[in-house]
PDB file of C-alpha atoms and ligand atoms in Angstrom:
ATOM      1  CA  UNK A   1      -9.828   0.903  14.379  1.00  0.00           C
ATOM      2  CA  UNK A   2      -8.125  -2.294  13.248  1.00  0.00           C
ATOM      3  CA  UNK A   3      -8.741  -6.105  14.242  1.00  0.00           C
ATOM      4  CA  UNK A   4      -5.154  -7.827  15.075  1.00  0.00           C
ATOM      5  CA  UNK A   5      -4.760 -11.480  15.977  1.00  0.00           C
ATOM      6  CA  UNK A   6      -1.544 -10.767  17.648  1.00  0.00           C
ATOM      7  CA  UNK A   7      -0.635 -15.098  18.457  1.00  0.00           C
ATOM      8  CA  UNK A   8       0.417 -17.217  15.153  1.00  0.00           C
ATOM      9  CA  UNK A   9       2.904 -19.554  14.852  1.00  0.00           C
ATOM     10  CA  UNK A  10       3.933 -20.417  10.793  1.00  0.00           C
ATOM     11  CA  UNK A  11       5.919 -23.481   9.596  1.00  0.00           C
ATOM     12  CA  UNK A  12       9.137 -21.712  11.197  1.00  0.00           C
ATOM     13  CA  UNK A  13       7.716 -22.800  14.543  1.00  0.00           C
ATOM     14  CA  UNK A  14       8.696 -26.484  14.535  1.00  0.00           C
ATOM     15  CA  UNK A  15       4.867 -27.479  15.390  1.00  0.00           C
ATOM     16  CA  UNK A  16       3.143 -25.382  13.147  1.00  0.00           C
ATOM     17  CA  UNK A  17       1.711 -26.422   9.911  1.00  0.00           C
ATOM     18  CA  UNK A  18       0.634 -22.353   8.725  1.00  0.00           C
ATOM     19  CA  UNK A  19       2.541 -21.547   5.923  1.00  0.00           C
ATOM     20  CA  UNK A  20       3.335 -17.492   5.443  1.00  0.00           C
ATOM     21  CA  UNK A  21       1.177 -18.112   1.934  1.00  0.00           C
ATOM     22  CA  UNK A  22      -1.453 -19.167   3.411  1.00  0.00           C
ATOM     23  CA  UNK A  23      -1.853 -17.162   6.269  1.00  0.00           C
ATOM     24  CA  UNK A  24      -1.571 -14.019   4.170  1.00  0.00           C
ATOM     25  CA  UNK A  25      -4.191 -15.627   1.651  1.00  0.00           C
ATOM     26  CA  UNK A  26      -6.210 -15.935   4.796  1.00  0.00           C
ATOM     27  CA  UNK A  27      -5.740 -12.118   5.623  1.00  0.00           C
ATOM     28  CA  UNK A  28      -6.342 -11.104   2.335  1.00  0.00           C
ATOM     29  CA  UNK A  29      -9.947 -12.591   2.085  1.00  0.00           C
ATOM     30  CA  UNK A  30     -11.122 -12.219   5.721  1.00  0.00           C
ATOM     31  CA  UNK A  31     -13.561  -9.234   5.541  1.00  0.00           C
ATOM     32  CA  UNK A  32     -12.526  -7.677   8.840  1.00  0.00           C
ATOM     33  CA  UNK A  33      -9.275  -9.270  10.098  1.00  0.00           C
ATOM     34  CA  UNK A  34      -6.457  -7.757   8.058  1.00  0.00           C
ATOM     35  CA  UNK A  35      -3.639  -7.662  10.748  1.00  0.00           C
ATOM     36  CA  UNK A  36      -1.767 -10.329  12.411  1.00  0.00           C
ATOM     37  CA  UNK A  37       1.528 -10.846  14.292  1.00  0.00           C
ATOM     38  CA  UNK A  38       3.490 -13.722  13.602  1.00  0.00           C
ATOM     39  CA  UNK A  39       4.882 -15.041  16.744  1.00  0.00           C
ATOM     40  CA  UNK A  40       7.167 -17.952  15.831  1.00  0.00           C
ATOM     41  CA  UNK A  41       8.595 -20.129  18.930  1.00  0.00           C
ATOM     42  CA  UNK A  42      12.044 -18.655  19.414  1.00  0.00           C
ATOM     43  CA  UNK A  43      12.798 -17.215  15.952  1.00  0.00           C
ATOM     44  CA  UNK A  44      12.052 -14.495  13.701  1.00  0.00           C
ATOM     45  CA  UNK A  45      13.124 -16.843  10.686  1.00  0.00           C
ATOM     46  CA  UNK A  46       9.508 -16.647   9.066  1.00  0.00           C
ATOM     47  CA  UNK A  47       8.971 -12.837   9.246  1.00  0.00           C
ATOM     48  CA  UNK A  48      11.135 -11.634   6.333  1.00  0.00           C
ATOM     49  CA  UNK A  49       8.973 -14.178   3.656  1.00  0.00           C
ATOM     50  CA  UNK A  50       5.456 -13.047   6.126  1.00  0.00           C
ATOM     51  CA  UNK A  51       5.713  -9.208   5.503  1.00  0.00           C
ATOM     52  CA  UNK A  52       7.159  -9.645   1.932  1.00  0.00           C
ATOM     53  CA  UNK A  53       4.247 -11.688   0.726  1.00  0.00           C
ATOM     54  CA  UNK A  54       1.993  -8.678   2.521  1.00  0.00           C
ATOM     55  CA  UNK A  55       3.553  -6.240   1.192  1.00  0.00           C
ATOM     56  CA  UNK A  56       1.533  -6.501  -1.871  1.00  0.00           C
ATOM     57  CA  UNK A  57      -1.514  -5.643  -0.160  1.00  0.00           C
ATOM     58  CA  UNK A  58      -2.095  -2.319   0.948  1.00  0.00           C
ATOM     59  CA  UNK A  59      -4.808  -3.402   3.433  1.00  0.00           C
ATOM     60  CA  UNK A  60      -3.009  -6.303   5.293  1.00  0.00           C
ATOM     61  CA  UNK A  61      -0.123  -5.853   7.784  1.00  0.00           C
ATOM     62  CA  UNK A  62       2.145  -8.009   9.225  1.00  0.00           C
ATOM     63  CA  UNK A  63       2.998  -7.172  12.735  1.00  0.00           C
ATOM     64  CA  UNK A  64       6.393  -8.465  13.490  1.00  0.00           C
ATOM     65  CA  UNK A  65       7.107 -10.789  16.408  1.00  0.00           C
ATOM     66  CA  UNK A  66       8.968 -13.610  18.483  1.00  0.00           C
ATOM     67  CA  UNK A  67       7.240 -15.983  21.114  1.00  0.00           C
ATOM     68  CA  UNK A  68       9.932 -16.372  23.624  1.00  0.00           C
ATOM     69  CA  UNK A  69      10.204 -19.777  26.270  1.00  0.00           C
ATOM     70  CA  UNK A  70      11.872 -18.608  29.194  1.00  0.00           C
ATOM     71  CA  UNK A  71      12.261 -20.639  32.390  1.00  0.00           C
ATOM     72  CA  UNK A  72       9.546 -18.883  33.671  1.00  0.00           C
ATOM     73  CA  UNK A  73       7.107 -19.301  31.042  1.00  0.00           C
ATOM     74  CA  UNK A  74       6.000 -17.885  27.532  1.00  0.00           C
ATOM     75  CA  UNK A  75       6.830 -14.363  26.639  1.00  0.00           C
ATOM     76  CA  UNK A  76       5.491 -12.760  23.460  1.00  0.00           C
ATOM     77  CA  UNK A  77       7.450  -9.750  21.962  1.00  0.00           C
ATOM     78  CA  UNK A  78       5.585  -7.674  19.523  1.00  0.00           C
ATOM     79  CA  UNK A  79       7.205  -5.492  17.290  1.00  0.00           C
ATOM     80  CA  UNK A  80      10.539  -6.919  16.915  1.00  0.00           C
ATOM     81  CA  UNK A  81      12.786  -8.056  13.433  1.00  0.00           C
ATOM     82  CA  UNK A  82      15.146  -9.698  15.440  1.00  0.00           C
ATOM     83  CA  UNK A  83      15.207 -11.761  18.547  1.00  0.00           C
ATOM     84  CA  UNK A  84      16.279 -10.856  21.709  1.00  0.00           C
ATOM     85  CA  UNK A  85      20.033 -11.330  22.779  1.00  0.00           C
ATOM     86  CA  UNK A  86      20.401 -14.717  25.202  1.00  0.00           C
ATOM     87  CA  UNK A  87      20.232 -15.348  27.989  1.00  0.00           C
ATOM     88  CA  UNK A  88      16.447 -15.288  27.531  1.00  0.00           C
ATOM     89  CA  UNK A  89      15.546 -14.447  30.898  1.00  0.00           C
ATOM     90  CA  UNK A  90      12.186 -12.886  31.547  1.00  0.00           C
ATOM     91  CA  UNK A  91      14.322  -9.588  32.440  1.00  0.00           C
ATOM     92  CA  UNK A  92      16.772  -9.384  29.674  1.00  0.00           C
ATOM     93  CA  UNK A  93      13.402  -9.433  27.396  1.00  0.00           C
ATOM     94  CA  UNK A  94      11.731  -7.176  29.478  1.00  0.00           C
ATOM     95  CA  UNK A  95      14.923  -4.818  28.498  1.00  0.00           C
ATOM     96  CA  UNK A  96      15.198  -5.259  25.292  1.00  0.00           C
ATOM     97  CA  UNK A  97      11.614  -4.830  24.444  1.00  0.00           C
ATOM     98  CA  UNK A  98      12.118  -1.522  26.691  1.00  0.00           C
ATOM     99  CA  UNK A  99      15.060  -0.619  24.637  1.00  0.00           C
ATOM    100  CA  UNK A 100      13.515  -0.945  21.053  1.00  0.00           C
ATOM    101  CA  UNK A 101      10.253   0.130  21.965  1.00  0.00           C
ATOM    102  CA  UNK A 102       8.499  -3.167  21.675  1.00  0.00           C
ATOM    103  CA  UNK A 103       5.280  -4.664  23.453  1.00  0.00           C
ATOM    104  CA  UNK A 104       5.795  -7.635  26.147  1.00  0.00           C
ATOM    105  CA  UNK A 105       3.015  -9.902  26.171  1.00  0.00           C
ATOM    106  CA  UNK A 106       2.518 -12.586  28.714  1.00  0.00           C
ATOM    107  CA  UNK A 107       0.949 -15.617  26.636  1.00  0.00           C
ATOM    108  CA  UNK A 108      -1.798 -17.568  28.025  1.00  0.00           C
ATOM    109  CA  UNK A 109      -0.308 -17.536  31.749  1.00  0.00           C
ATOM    110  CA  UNK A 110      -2.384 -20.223  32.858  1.00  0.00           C
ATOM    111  CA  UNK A 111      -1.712 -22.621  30.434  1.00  0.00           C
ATOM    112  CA  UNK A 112       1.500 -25.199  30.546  1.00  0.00           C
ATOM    113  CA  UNK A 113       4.133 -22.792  29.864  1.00  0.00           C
ATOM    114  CA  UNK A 114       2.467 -20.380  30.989  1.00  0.00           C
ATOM    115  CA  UNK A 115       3.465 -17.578  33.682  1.00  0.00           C
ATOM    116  CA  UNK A 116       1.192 -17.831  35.681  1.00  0.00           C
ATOM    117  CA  UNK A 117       1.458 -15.647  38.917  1.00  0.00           C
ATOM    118  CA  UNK A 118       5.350 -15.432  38.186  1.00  0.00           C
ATOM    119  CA  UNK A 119       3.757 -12.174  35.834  1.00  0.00           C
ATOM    120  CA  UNK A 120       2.815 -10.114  38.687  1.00  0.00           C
ATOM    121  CA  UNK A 121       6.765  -9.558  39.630  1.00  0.00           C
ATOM    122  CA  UNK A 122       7.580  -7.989  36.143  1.00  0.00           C
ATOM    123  CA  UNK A 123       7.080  -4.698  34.331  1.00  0.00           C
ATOM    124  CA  UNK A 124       5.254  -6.600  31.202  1.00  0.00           C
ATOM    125  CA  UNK A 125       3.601  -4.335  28.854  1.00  0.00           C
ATOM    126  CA  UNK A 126      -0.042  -6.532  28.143  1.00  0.00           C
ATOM    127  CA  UNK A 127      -1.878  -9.658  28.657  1.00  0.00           C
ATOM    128  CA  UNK A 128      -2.977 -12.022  26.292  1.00  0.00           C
ATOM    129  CA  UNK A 129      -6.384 -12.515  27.796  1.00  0.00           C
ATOM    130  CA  UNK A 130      -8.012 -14.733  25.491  1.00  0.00           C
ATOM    131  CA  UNK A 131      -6.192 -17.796  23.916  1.00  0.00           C
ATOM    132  CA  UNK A 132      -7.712 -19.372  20.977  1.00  0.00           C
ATOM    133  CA  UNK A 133      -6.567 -23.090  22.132  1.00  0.00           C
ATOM    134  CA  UNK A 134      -7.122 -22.033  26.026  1.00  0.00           C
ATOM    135  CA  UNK A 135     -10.234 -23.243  27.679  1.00  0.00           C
ATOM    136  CA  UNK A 136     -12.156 -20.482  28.772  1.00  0.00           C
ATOM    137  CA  UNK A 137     -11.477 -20.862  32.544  1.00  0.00           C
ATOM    138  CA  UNK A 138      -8.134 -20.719  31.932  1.00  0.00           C
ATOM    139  CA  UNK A 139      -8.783 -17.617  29.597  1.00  0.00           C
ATOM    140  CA  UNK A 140     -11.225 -15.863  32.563  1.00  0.00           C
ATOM    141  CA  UNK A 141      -8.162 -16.340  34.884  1.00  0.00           C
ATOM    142  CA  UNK A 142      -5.814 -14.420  32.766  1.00  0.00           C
ATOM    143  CA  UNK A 143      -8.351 -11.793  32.174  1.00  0.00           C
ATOM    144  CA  UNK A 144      -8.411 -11.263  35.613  1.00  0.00           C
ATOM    145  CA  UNK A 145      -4.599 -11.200  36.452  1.00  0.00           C
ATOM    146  CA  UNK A 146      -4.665  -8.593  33.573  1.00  0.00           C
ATOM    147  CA  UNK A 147      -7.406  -6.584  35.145  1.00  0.00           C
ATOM    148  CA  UNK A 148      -6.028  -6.554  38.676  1.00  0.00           C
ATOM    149  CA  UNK A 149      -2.384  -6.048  37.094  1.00  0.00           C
ATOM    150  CA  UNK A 150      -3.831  -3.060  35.803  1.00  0.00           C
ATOM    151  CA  UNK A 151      -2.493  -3.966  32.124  1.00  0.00           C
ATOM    152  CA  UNK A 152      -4.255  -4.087  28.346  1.00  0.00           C
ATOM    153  CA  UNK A 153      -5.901  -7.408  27.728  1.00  0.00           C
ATOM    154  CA  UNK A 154      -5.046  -8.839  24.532  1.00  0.00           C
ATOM    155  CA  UNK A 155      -6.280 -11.814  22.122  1.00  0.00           C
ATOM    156  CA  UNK A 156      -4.860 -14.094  19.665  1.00  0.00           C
ATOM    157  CA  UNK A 157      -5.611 -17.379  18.313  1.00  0.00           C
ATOM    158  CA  UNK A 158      -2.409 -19.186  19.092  1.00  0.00           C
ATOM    159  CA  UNK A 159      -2.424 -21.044  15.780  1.00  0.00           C
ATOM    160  CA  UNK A 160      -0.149 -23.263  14.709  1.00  0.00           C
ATOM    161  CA  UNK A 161      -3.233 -25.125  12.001  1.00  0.00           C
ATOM    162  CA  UNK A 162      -4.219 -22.337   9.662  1.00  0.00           C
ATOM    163  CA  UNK A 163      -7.679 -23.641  10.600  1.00  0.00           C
ATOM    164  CA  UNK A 164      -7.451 -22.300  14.397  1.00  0.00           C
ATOM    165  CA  UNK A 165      -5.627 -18.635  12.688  1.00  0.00           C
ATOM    166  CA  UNK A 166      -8.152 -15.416  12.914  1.00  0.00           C
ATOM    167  CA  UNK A 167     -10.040 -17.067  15.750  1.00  0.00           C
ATOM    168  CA  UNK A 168      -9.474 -14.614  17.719  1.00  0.00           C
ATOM    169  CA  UNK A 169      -8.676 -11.354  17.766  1.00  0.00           C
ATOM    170  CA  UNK A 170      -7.588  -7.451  19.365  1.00  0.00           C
ATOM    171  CA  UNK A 171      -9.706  -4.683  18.364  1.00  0.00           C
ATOM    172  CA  UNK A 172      -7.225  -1.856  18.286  1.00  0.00           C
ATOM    173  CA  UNK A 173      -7.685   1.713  17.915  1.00  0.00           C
ATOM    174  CA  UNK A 174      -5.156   2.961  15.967  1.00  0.00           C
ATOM    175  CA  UNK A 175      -4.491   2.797  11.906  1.00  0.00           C
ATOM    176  CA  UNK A 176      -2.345   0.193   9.729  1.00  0.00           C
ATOM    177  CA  UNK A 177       0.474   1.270  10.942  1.00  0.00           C
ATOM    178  CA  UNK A 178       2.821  -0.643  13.500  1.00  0.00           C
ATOM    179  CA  UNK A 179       4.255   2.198  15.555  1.00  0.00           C
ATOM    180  CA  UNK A 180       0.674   3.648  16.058  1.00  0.00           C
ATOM    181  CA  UNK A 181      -0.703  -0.295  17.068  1.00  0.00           C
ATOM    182  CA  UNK A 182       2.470  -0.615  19.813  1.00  0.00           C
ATOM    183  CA  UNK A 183       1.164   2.603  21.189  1.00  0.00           C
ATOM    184  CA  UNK A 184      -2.166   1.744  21.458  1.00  0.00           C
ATOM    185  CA  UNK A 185      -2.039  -1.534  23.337  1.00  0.00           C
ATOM    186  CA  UNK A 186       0.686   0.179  25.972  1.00  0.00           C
ATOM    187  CA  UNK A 187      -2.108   3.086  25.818  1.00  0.00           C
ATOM    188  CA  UNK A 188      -4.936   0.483  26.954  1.00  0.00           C
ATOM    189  CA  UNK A 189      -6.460   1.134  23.452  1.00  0.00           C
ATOM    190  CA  UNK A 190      -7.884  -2.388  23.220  1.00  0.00           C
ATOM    191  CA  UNK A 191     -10.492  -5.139  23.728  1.00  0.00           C
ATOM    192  CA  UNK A 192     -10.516  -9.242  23.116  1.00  0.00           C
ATOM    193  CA  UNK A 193     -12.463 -10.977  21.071  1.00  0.00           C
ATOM    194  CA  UNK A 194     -13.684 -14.090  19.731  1.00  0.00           C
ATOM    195  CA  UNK A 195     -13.746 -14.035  15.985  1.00  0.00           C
ATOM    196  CA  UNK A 196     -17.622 -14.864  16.767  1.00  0.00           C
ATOM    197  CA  UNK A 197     -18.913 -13.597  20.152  1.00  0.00           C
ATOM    198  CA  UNK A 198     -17.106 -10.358  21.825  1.00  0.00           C
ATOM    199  CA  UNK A 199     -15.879 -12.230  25.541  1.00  0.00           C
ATOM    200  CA  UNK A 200     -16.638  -9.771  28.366  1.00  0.00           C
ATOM    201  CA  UNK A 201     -16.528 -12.130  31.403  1.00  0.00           C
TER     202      UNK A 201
HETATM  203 ZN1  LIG B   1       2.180 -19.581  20.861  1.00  0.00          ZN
END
């Protein structure tokens, strides 16, 4: 079983101040969060430095990733080098992630730029139930359109301070290993947490 916060944003994001350093620093020392997906707004530009800067430790993993802003709202792709070809409708990425055996997240849907509703007419793969920067009401409501979507509930902290990174997180059952993690959260192999409290609503 690994912990994953599967939401950051690094310095690549335009509105994040998390440098790749620091945020594997912050991996290496935590004593139970080792994995994280970077999820930069748009680009995969900070991945390459993110997983090189890992690589030197065998028991932190960098899950690769791309927040997406389509006209419907936020999509998170997990598992992805590169970003998906435009137009960035919600379908395209819906194909792609299909295609290359990624994980489609909807990010904190109730949030501004957030699905909302809209998620309930697409074949998404998870959830992000808990939001580090979401107020829980907002959270409890995406819980719930996970839970009657049927679909894994995921957390992540959203960060974009390295303050706010590792404040939340996905226990997942599977090993350090990326393909086995992908599979697990389509499997349902997961639960949200708080880095302090477990949140069952
Ligand atoms: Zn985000």
């Amino acid at each position: 079983m690994i912990r994953a916060d599967l939401h950051i944003h690094t310095t690549y994001s335009d509105d994040s101040t998390v440098t790749p350093k620091a945020l594997v620093e912050k991996l290496v020392a935590h004593n139970s969060i080792k994995v994280a997906a970077v999820t930069d707004h748009n680009t995969i530009k900070g991945l390459n430095k993110t997983i090189k800067l890992a690589a030197t430790y065998p028991d932190v993993l960098i899950i690769p990733g791309v927040e997406i802003s389509t006209a419907e709202g936020d999509l998170i792709i997990l598992g992805t080098n590169v970003a998906p070809p435009e137009p960035w409708t919600v379908e395209n990425i819906i194909d792609f992630t299909r295609d290359n055996d990624c994980v489609s997240v909807v990010a904190h849907p109730y949030r501004e730029y957030g699905m909302g509703d809209l998620a309930r007419n697409y074949e998404v793969d998870a959830i992000e139930v808990f939001n580090g920067v979401s107020s829980p009401h907002i959270n409890k409501l995406a819980d719930k359109l996970a839970k009657s979507m049927k679909l894994p509930g995921l957390a992540g902290s959203d960060a974009h301070s390295l303050s706010e990174s590792l404040t939340a997180y996905t226990k997942i059952q599977a090993t350090l290993n990326i393909d086995e993690i992908l599979k697990a959260i389509k499997k349902g192999l997961v639960t949200a947490h708080q880095a302090t409290r477990s949140i069952h609503f």
